[in-house]
């Protein structure tokens, strides 16, 4: 180790498999780490030398040693997960790479194994497992609906529930429902497509079709829930920010015995008519202190889609009002 004028040089040896994971195409992960921690990384085979100011070099050394230890223990990181983890640690949203280790899977099927991919996602999963009603609120791409669907499928396969019910309000986001082609079912299907997508991601297409045909999985507009009692079910209400107050109360009072319900939404993307208050915003105030209900908030730090999604969310959040280039 060499120390000069407030700077440090740290040496780390990676296991061979860890080096393969870390050295991405054109060393993109190395360049990312250098920019995040304001350090330089010199690589020779599996040996890394980290050089930079004392704080950045020490933090990066700790992250890389954690990475090496976890790889030695058999953990594998996809490139996207690794880049997200590095960013969250550098930004202070997480303190350790251990927070991202998939110790327990949410669901394992022949098609997919699903893990929480951030500390907040892990908290969300725990809340769903321990509460009968959970609200997951935050921006797009944070895994709110996907994890809820995976947990619902897991409960179904383990026979903890008899059916899965997925609902969405059919609210027009800039397009008129009445002008879409086809009958009523064909008109509302585009609104429900994201729920189908989540199912197809964790189960085979054939399995999904069979479960829907047998009524074990039901995907329907929220309006179809009125008057029903939903017992022995895992119920998910997606895009709940577009529920009216009356619709939200109607949905929440459908929950029957031996059921779990998860409500997801993004309060920054409300498509209700101007002046109409979101039922999701209202119920977070009304139900805040009700025992047995859990709330889990997500931020752009939890985005697990394309890295640009996080940047887009941040740009919209902090854009100067009234400023335009056109």
mmCIF file of C-alpha atoms in Angstrom:
data_model
loop_
_atom_site.group_PDB
_atom_site.id
_atom_site.type_symbol
_atom_site.label_atom_id
_atom_site.label_comp_id
_atom_site.label_asym_id
_atom_site.label_seq_id
_atom_site.Cartn_x
_atom_site.Cartn_y
_atom_site.Cartn_z
ATOM 1 C CA UNK A 1 0.000 0.000 0.000
ATOM 2 C CA UNK A 2 1.348 3.457 -0.918
ATOM 3 C CA UNK A 3 0.175 6.663 0.723
ATOM 4 C CA UNK A 4 0.965 10.143 -0.614
ATOM 5 C CA UNK A 5 -0.382 13.651 0.028
ATOM 6 C CA UNK A 6 -3.809 12.578 1.232
ATOM 7 C CA UNK A 7 -4.273 9.984 -1.501
ATOM 8 C CA UNK A 8 -4.286 6.210 -1.149
ATOM 9 C CA UNK A 9 -3.482 3.262 -3.337
ATOM 10 C CA UNK A 10 -5.257 0.060 -2.342
ATOM 11 C CA UNK A 11 -4.717 -3.391 -3.815
ATOM 12 C CA UNK A 12 -7.490 -5.980 -4.104
ATOM 13 C CA UNK A 13 -7.356 -9.507 -5.514
ATOM 14 C CA UNK A 14 -10.573 -10.787 -7.087
ATOM 15 C CA UNK A 15 -11.520 -14.444 -7.573
ATOM 16 C CA UNK A 16 -11.384 -15.407 -11.261
ATOM 17 C CA UNK A 17 -15.184 -15.619 -11.493
ATOM 18 C CA UNK A 18 -15.487 -12.200 -9.866
ATOM 19 C CA UNK A 19 -13.132 -10.699 -12.418
ATOM 20 C CA UNK A 20 -15.315 -12.092 -15.214
ATOM 21 C CA UNK A 21 -18.417 -10.490 -13.664
ATOM 22 C CA UNK A 22 -16.750 -7.168 -13.005
ATOM 23 C CA UNK A 23 -14.934 -6.656 -16.304
ATOM 24 C CA UNK A 24 -17.880 -5.834 -18.520
ATOM 25 C CA UNK A 25 -17.769 -5.079 -22.236
ATOM 26 C CA UNK A 26 -15.114 -2.371 -22.756
ATOM 27 C CA UNK A 27 -14.593 -2.262 -18.972
ATOM 28 C CA UNK A 28 -17.815 -0.282 -18.482
ATOM 29 C CA UNK A 29 -18.141 -1.332 -14.828
ATOM 30 C CA UNK A 30 -14.583 -0.190 -14.122
ATOM 31 C CA UNK A 31 -15.283 3.193 -15.724
ATOM 32 C CA UNK A 32 -18.520 3.452 -13.729
ATOM 33 C CA UNK A 33 -16.736 2.733 -10.426
ATOM 34 C CA UNK A 34 -14.060 5.298 -11.241
ATOM 35 C CA UNK A 35 -16.658 7.997 -11.870
ATOM 36 C CA UNK A 36 -18.815 7.092 -8.837
ATOM 37 C CA UNK A 37 -15.979 7.036 -6.303
ATOM 38 C CA UNK A 38 -13.651 9.553 -8.005
ATOM 39 C CA UNK A 39 -10.796 7.048 -8.149
ATOM 40 C CA UNK A 40 -8.600 5.374 -10.725
ATOM 41 C CA UNK A 41 -8.552 1.584 -11.094
ATOM 42 C CA UNK A 42 -5.563 -0.196 -12.608
ATOM 43 C CA UNK A 43 -6.148 -3.862 -13.436
ATOM 44 C CA UNK A 44 -3.710 -6.664 -14.085
ATOM 45 C CA UNK A 45 -5.520 -9.974 -14.409
ATOM 46 C CA UNK A 46 -7.468 -10.518 -11.172
ATOM 47 C CA UNK A 47 -5.486 -7.865 -9.305
ATOM 48 C CA UNK A 48 -6.847 -4.365 -8.951
ATOM 49 C CA UNK A 49 -5.081 -1.255 -7.669
ATOM 50 C CA UNK A 50 -7.411 1.534 -6.530
ATOM 51 C CA UNK A 51 -5.939 5.023 -6.382
ATOM 52 C CA UNK A 52 -7.701 8.164 -5.228
ATOM 53 C CA UNK A 53 -8.436 10.448 -2.295
ATOM 54 C CA UNK A 54 -8.536 8.737 1.088
ATOM 55 C CA UNK A 55 -12.314 8.651 1.472
ATOM 56 C CA UNK A 56 -13.151 7.490 -2.047
ATOM 57 C CA UNK A 57 -10.371 4.901 -2.183
ATOM 58 C CA UNK A 58 -11.337 3.406 1.177
ATOM 59 C CA UNK A 59 -15.022 3.224 0.230
ATOM 60 C CA UNK A 60 -14.280 1.645 -3.137
ATOM 61 C CA UNK A 61 -11.838 -0.798 -1.566
ATOM 62 C CA UNK A 62 -14.539 -1.890 0.898
ATOM 63 C CA UNK A 63 -17.079 -2.376 -1.916
ATOM 64 C CA UNK A 64 -14.650 -4.433 -3.999
ATOM 65 C CA UNK A 65 -13.606 -6.593 -1.033
ATOM 66 C CA UNK A 66 -17.285 -7.248 -0.250
ATOM 67 C CA UNK A 67 -17.794 -8.158 -3.897
ATOM 68 C CA UNK A 68 -14.836 -10.580 -3.820
ATOM 69 C CA UNK A 69 -16.071 -12.209 -0.584
ATOM 70 C CA UNK A 70 -19.615 -12.633 -1.916
ATOM 71 C CA UNK A 71 -18.396 -14.189 -5.170
ATOM 72 C CA UNK A 72 -16.265 -16.587 -3.108
ATOM 73 C CA UNK A 73 -19.449 -17.543 -1.206
ATOM 74 C CA UNK A 74 -21.145 -18.434 -4.486
ATOM 75 C CA UNK A 75 -23.234 -15.330 -5.123
ATOM 76 C CA UNK A 76 -23.750 -14.241 -8.717
ATOM 77 C CA UNK A 77 -24.692 -10.755 -9.851
ATOM 78 C CA UNK A 78 -26.134 -9.838 -13.211
ATOM 79 C CA UNK A 79 -24.438 -6.864 -14.820
ATOM 80 C CA UNK A 80 -27.531 -4.688 -14.373
ATOM 81 C CA UNK A 81 -27.843 -5.602 -10.684
ATOM 82 C CA UNK A 82 -24.162 -4.895 -10.100
ATOM 83 C CA UNK A 83 -24.301 -1.450 -11.701
ATOM 84 C CA UNK A 84 -27.452 -0.548 -9.741
ATOM 85 C CA UNK A 85 -25.829 -1.691 -6.490
ATOM 86 C CA UNK A 86 -22.672 0.343 -7.125
ATOM 87 C CA UNK A 87 -24.734 3.461 -7.829
ATOM 88 C CA UNK A 88 -26.921 3.094 -4.738
ATOM 89 C CA UNK A 89 -23.888 2.624 -2.469
ATOM 90 C CA UNK A 90 -22.076 5.619 -3.975
ATOM 91 C CA UNK A 91 -25.204 7.780 -3.578
ATOM 92 C CA UNK A 92 -25.708 6.698 0.027
ATOM 93 C CA UNK A 93 -28.978 4.843 -0.614
ATOM 94 C CA UNK A 94 -27.346 1.665 0.703
ATOM 95 C CA UNK A 95 -24.312 1.088 2.895
ATOM 96 C CA UNK A 96 -23.156 -2.336 1.776
ATOM 97 C CA UNK A 97 -23.131 -4.685 -1.184
ATOM 98 C CA UNK A 98 -24.484 -7.313 1.211
ATOM 99 C CA UNK A 99 -27.847 -5.513 1.051
ATOM 100 C CA UNK A 100 -28.217 -6.719 -2.527
ATOM 101 C CA UNK A 101 -27.444 -10.392 -1.919
ATOM 102 C CA UNK A 102 -30.405 -12.637 -2.798
ATOM 103 C CA UNK A 103 -30.477 -14.757 0.356
ATOM 104 C CA UNK A 104 -34.063 -15.891 -0.162
ATOM 105 C CA UNK A 105 -35.864 -16.047 -3.477
ATOM 106 C CA UNK A 106 -39.411 -14.758 -3.776
ATOM 107 C CA UNK A 107 -40.315 -17.358 -6.388
ATOM 108 C CA UNK A 108 -38.608 -20.227 -8.186
ATOM 109 C CA UNK A 109 -40.275 -21.726 -11.264
ATOM 110 C CA UNK A 110 -38.923 -23.558 -14.337
ATOM 111 C CA UNK A 111 -39.069 -20.186 -16.095
ATOM 112 C CA UNK A 112 -37.609 -17.790 -13.533
ATOM 113 C CA UNK A 113 -36.146 -17.284 -10.091
ATOM 114 C CA UNK A 114 -37.160 -13.931 -8.612
ATOM 115 C CA UNK A 115 -35.173 -12.056 -5.954
ATOM 116 C CA UNK A 116 -35.492 -8.607 -4.382
ATOM 117 C CA UNK A 117 -32.920 -6.408 -6.088
ATOM 118 C CA UNK A 118 -32.604 -3.580 -3.562
ATOM 119 C CA UNK A 119 -32.910 -3.201 0.229
ATOM 120 C CA UNK A 120 -36.260 -1.445 -0.244
ATOM 121 C CA UNK A 121 -37.570 -4.275 -2.401
ATOM 122 C CA UNK A 122 -36.543 -6.732 0.322
ATOM 123 C CA UNK A 123 -38.501 -4.680 2.906
ATOM 124 C CA UNK A 124 -41.502 -4.629 0.553
ATOM 125 C CA UNK A 125 -41.407 -8.421 0.237
ATOM 126 C CA UNK A 126 -41.203 -8.851 4.017
ATOM 127 C CA UNK A 127 -44.171 -6.542 4.542
ATOM 128 C CA UNK A 128 -46.280 -8.473 2.045
ATOM 129 C CA UNK A 129 -45.346 -11.725 3.775
ATOM 130 C CA UNK A 130 -46.307 -10.401 7.215
ATOM 131 C CA UNK A 131 -49.331 -8.169 6.488
ATOM 132 C CA UNK A 132 -52.692 -8.801 4.845
ATOM 133 C CA UNK A 133 -52.826 -5.382 3.174
ATOM 134 C CA UNK A 134 -49.754 -3.580 1.800
ATOM 135 C CA UNK A 135 -49.454 -0.374 -0.209
ATOM 136 C CA UNK A 136 -46.414 -0.091 -2.506
ATOM 137 C CA UNK A 137 -46.083 3.520 -3.656
ATOM 138 C CA UNK A 138 -43.338 4.942 -5.846
ATOM 139 C CA UNK A 139 -42.115 5.685 -9.368
ATOM 140 C CA UNK A 140 -42.161 3.446 -12.416
ATOM 141 C CA UNK A 141 -39.634 0.649 -12.683
ATOM 142 C CA UNK A 142 -39.201 -0.055 -8.963
ATOM 143 C CA UNK A 143 -40.673 -3.574 -9.097
ATOM 144 C CA UNK A 144 -43.872 -2.841 -7.162
ATOM 145 C CA UNK A 145 -46.201 -4.823 -9.404
ATOM 146 C CA UNK A 146 -43.689 -7.420 -10.573
ATOM 147 C CA UNK A 147 -42.745 -8.501 -7.043
ATOM 148 C CA UNK A 148 -46.393 -8.539 -5.977
ATOM 149 C CA UNK A 149 -47.259 -10.814 -8.922
ATOM 150 C CA UNK A 150 -44.290 -13.088 -8.129
ATOM 151 C CA UNK A 151 -45.381 -13.358 -4.483
ATOM 152 C CA UNK A 152 -48.950 -14.060 -5.574
ATOM 153 C CA UNK A 153 -47.789 -16.881 -7.852
ATOM 154 C CA UNK A 154 -45.613 -18.222 -5.034
ATOM 155 C CA UNK A 155 -48.584 -18.283 -2.634
ATOM 156 C CA UNK A 156 -50.701 -20.008 -5.279
ATOM 157 C CA UNK A 157 -48.120 -22.702 -6.008
ATOM 158 C CA UNK A 158 -47.682 -23.326 -2.272
ATOM 159 C CA UNK A 159 -51.501 -23.575 -1.938
ATOM 160 C CA UNK A 160 -51.661 -20.698 0.539
ATOM 161 C CA UNK A 161 -54.381 -19.138 -1.629
ATOM 162 C CA UNK A 162 -56.798 -20.640 -4.137
ATOM 163 C CA UNK A 163 -56.632 -17.888 -6.744
ATOM 164 C CA UNK A 164 -54.947 -14.693 -7.870
ATOM 165 C CA UNK A 165 -56.990 -11.636 -8.784
ATOM 166 C CA UNK A 166 -55.313 -8.791 -10.666
ATOM 167 C CA UNK A 167 -57.192 -5.537 -11.179
ATOM 168 C CA UNK A 168 -56.550 -2.132 -12.701
ATOM 169 C CA UNK A 169 -58.708 0.964 -13.124
ATOM 170 C CA UNK A 170 -59.373 1.525 -16.835
ATOM 171 C CA UNK A 171 -58.555 5.217 -16.865
ATOM 172 C CA UNK A 172 -57.885 6.981 -20.127
ATOM 173 C CA UNK A 173 -54.331 8.383 -20.257
ATOM 174 C CA UNK A 174 -54.690 10.756 -23.174
ATOM 175 C CA UNK A 175 -56.676 8.321 -25.349
ATOM 176 C CA UNK A 176 -60.407 7.754 -25.453
ATOM 177 C CA UNK A 177 -61.496 4.235 -24.549
ATOM 178 C CA UNK A 178 -64.642 4.467 -26.633
ATOM 179 C CA UNK A 179 -62.682 4.970 -29.836
ATOM 180 C CA UNK A 180 -60.614 1.801 -29.429
ATOM 181 C CA UNK A 181 -61.676 -1.028 -31.770
ATOM 182 C CA UNK A 182 -63.458 -4.200 -30.659
ATOM 183 C CA UNK A 183 -65.905 -5.270 -27.957
ATOM 184 C CA UNK A 184 -65.657 -4.317 -24.274
ATOM 185 C CA UNK A 185 -63.073 -7.002 -23.461
ATOM 186 C CA UNK A 186 -60.908 -5.982 -26.401
ATOM 187 C CA UNK A 187 -61.181 -2.332 -25.362
ATOM 188 C CA UNK A 188 -59.983 -2.923 -21.775
ATOM 189 C CA UNK A 189 -57.283 -5.510 -22.569
ATOM 190 C CA UNK A 190 -54.631 -2.862 -23.371
ATOM 191 C CA UNK A 191 -55.072 -1.452 -19.865
ATOM 192 C CA UNK A 192 -54.467 -4.900 -18.360
ATOM 193 C CA UNK A 193 -51.519 -5.884 -20.573
ATOM 194 C CA UNK A 194 -48.798 -5.023 -17.968
ATOM 195 C CA UNK A 195 -50.350 -7.573 -15.593
ATOM 196 C CA UNK A 196 -50.211 -10.263 -18.295
ATOM 197 C CA UNK A 197 -46.596 -9.291 -18.986
ATOM 198 C CA UNK A 198 -45.637 -9.854 -15.338
ATOM 199 C CA UNK A 199 -47.297 -13.278 -15.318
ATOM 200 C CA UNK A 200 -45.608 -14.367 -18.547
ATOM 201 C CA UNK A 201 -42.268 -13.347 -17.070
ATOM 202 C CA UNK A 202 -42.525 -15.776 -14.133
ATOM 203 C CA UNK A 203 -44.614 -18.603 -15.638
ATOM 204 C CA UNK A 204 -44.717 -20.301 -19.012
ATOM 205 C CA UNK A 205 -47.313 -19.029 -21.465
ATOM 206 C CA UNK A 206 -49.075 -22.393 -21.439
ATOM 207 C CA UNK A 207 -49.299 -22.375 -17.637
ATOM 208 C CA UNK A 208 -50.694 -18.847 -17.587
ATOM 209 C CA UNK A 209 -53.355 -19.705 -20.205
ATOM 210 C CA UNK A 210 -54.467 -22.808 -18.285
ATOM 211 C CA UNK A 211 -54.736 -20.949 -14.980
ATOM 212 C CA UNK A 212 -56.734 -18.133 -16.605
ATOM 213 C CA UNK A 213 -59.048 -20.607 -18.374
ATOM 214 C CA UNK A 214 -59.731 -22.388 -15.069
ATOM 215 C CA UNK A 215 -60.407 -19.079 -13.311
ATOM 216 C CA UNK A 216 -57.494 -19.587 -10.937
ATOM 217 C CA UNK A 217 -55.977 -16.359 -12.226
ATOM 218 C CA UNK A 218 -58.393 -13.537 -13.002
ATOM 219 C CA UNK A 219 -57.371 -10.272 -14.659
ATOM 220 C CA UNK A 220 -60.107 -7.651 -14.815
ATOM 221 C CA UNK A 221 -60.852 -3.923 -14.720
ATOM 222 C CA UNK A 222 -61.453 -2.638 -11.207
ATOM 223 C CA UNK A 223 -65.113 -1.918 -11.975
ATOM 224 C CA UNK A 224 -65.700 -5.699 -12.256
ATOM 225 C CA UNK A 225 -64.901 -6.101 -8.528
ATOM 226 C CA UNK A 226 -68.021 -4.316 -7.288
ATOM 227 C CA UNK A 227 -70.357 -6.462 -5.184
ATOM 228 C CA UNK A 228 -67.900 -9.352 -4.766
ATOM 229 C CA UNK A 229 -66.227 -10.866 -1.702
ATOM 230 C CA UNK A 230 -62.707 -12.007 -2.517
ATOM 231 C CA UNK A 231 -61.777 -14.817 -0.106
ATOM 232 C CA UNK A 232 -58.799 -17.236 -0.188
ATOM 233 C CA UNK A 233 -57.163 -14.984 -2.756
ATOM 234 C CA UNK A 234 -54.038 -12.964 -3.452
ATOM 235 C CA UNK A 235 -55.401 -9.674 -4.777
ATOM 236 C CA UNK A 236 -53.380 -6.983 -6.536
ATOM 237 C CA UNK A 237 -54.684 -3.548 -7.459
ATOM 238 C CA UNK A 238 -52.251 -1.948 -9.886
ATOM 239 C CA UNK A 239 -52.076 1.711 -11.005
ATOM 240 C CA UNK A 240 -54.109 2.599 -7.918
ATOM 241 C CA UNK A 241 -53.285 6.305 -8.254
ATOM 242 C CA UNK A 242 -56.013 6.348 -10.914
ATOM 243 C CA UNK A 243 -58.720 5.121 -8.539
ATOM 244 C CA UNK A 244 -61.314 7.578 -7.325
ATOM 245 C CA UNK A 245 -62.071 7.713 -3.601
ATOM 246 C CA UNK A 246 -65.204 5.637 -4.144
ATOM 247 C CA UNK A 247 -63.359 2.997 -6.191
ATOM 248 C CA UNK A 248 -60.609 2.659 -3.597
ATOM 249 C CA UNK A 249 -63.098 2.198 -0.754
ATOM 250 C CA UNK A 250 -65.017 -0.323 -2.875
ATOM 251 C CA UNK A 251 -61.861 -2.318 -3.583
ATOM 252 C CA UNK A 252 -60.583 -2.354 -0.012
ATOM 253 C CA UNK A 253 -63.937 -3.568 1.305
ATOM 254 C CA UNK A 254 -63.898 -6.553 -1.129
ATOM 255 C CA UNK A 255 -61.108 -8.302 0.830
ATOM 256 C CA UNK A 256 -62.422 -11.561 2.277
ATOM 257 C CA UNK A 257 -61.151 -14.141 4.759
ATOM 258 C CA UNK A 258 -57.728 -15.750 4.223
ATOM 259 C CA UNK A 259 -56.811 -13.177 1.573
ATOM 260 C CA UNK A 260 -53.874 -10.862 0.999
ATOM 261 C CA UNK A 261 -54.104 -7.608 -0.927
ATOM 262 C CA UNK A 262 -51.360 -5.461 -2.440
ATOM 263 C CA UNK A 263 -52.100 -1.978 -3.782
ATOM 264 C CA UNK A 264 -49.490 -0.374 -6.048
ATOM 265 C CA UNK A 265 -49.290 3.050 -7.604
ATOM 266 C CA UNK A 266 -47.262 6.096 -8.547
ATOM 267 C CA UNK A 267 -48.756 9.330 -7.231
ATOM 268 C CA UNK A 268 -46.712 11.376 -9.729
ATOM 269 C CA UNK A 269 -48.610 9.843 -12.671
ATOM 270 C CA UNK A 270 -52.290 10.469 -11.897
ATOM 271 C CA UNK A 271 -54.526 10.417 -14.991
ATOM 272 C CA UNK A 272 -57.813 11.317 -13.299
ATOM 273 C CA UNK A 273 -59.753 14.342 -14.573
ATOM 274 C CA UNK A 274 -58.497 17.669 -13.261
ATOM 275 C CA UNK A 275 -59.895 18.432 -9.806
ATOM 276 C CA UNK A 276 -60.633 14.795 -8.915
ATOM 277 C CA UNK A 277 -58.563 13.556 -5.993
ATOM 278 C CA UNK A 278 -56.760 10.237 -6.215
ATOM 279 C CA UNK A 279 -58.165 7.517 -3.959
ATOM 280 C CA UNK A 280 -54.616 6.280 -3.360
ATOM 281 C CA UNK A 281 -53.447 9.656 -2.048
ATOM 282 C CA UNK A 282 -56.530 9.935 0.147
ATOM 283 C CA UNK A 283 -56.324 6.427 1.634
ATOM 284 C CA UNK A 284 -52.672 6.861 2.666
ATOM 285 C CA UNK A 285 -53.901 9.609 4.982
ATOM 286 C CA UNK A 286 -57.017 7.800 6.196
ATOM 287 C CA UNK A 287 -55.383 4.394 6.802
ATOM 288 C CA UNK A 288 -51.965 5.554 7.984
ATOM 289 C CA UNK A 289 -52.491 4.405 11.594
ATOM 290 C CA UNK A 290 -54.682 1.345 10.985
ATOM 291 C CA UNK A 291 -53.120 -1.747 12.527
ATOM 292 C CA UNK A 292 -52.401 -4.599 10.121
ATOM 293 C CA UNK A 293 -51.812 -2.319 7.112
ATOM 294 C CA UNK A 294 -48.265 -1.623 5.872
ATOM 295 C CA UNK A 295 -46.981 1.097 3.568
ATOM 296 C CA UNK A 296 -43.761 0.816 1.564
ATOM 297 C CA UNK A 297 -42.437 3.850 -0.276
ATOM 298 C CA UNK A 298 -40.074 3.579 -3.251
ATOM 299 C CA UNK A 299 -37.823 6.238 -4.786
ATOM 300 C CA UNK A 300 -35.844 6.542 -8.002
ATOM 301 C CA UNK A 301 -32.996 4.805 -6.155
ATOM 302 C CA UNK A 302 -35.036 1.575 -6.380
ATOM 303 C CA UNK A 303 -35.510 1.654 -10.170
ATOM 304 C CA UNK A 304 -34.428 -1.664 -11.675
ATOM 305 C CA UNK A 305 -35.290 -1.026 -15.320
ATOM 306 C CA UNK A 306 -32.896 0.459 -17.871
ATOM 307 C CA UNK A 307 -30.489 2.901 -16.147
ATOM 308 C CA UNK A 308 -32.000 5.726 -18.206
ATOM 309 C CA UNK A 309 -35.347 5.291 -16.405
ATOM 310 C CA UNK A 310 -33.834 6.503 -13.137
ATOM 311 C CA UNK A 311 -32.277 9.500 -14.889
ATOM 312 C CA UNK A 312 -35.593 10.352 -16.570
ATOM 313 C CA UNK A 313 -37.477 10.216 -13.246
ATOM 314 C CA UNK A 314 -34.887 12.478 -11.623
ATOM 315 C CA UNK A 315 -35.007 14.918 -14.553
ATOM 316 C CA UNK A 316 -38.790 15.245 -14.295
ATOM 317 C CA UNK A 317 -38.633 15.559 -10.517
ATOM 318 C CA UNK A 318 -36.089 18.386 -10.484
ATOM 319 C CA UNK A 319 -36.858 20.199 -13.741
ATOM 320 C CA UNK A 320 -37.100 24.000 -13.447
ATOM 321 C CA UNK A 321 -40.723 25.087 -13.707
ATOM 322 C CA UNK A 322 -41.666 26.927 -16.846
ATOM 323 C CA UNK A 323 -38.358 26.220 -18.582
ATOM 324 C CA UNK A 324 -38.427 24.911 -22.126
ATOM 325 C CA UNK A 325 -35.936 24.610 -24.940
ATOM 326 C CA UNK A 326 -38.700 24.915 -27.554
#
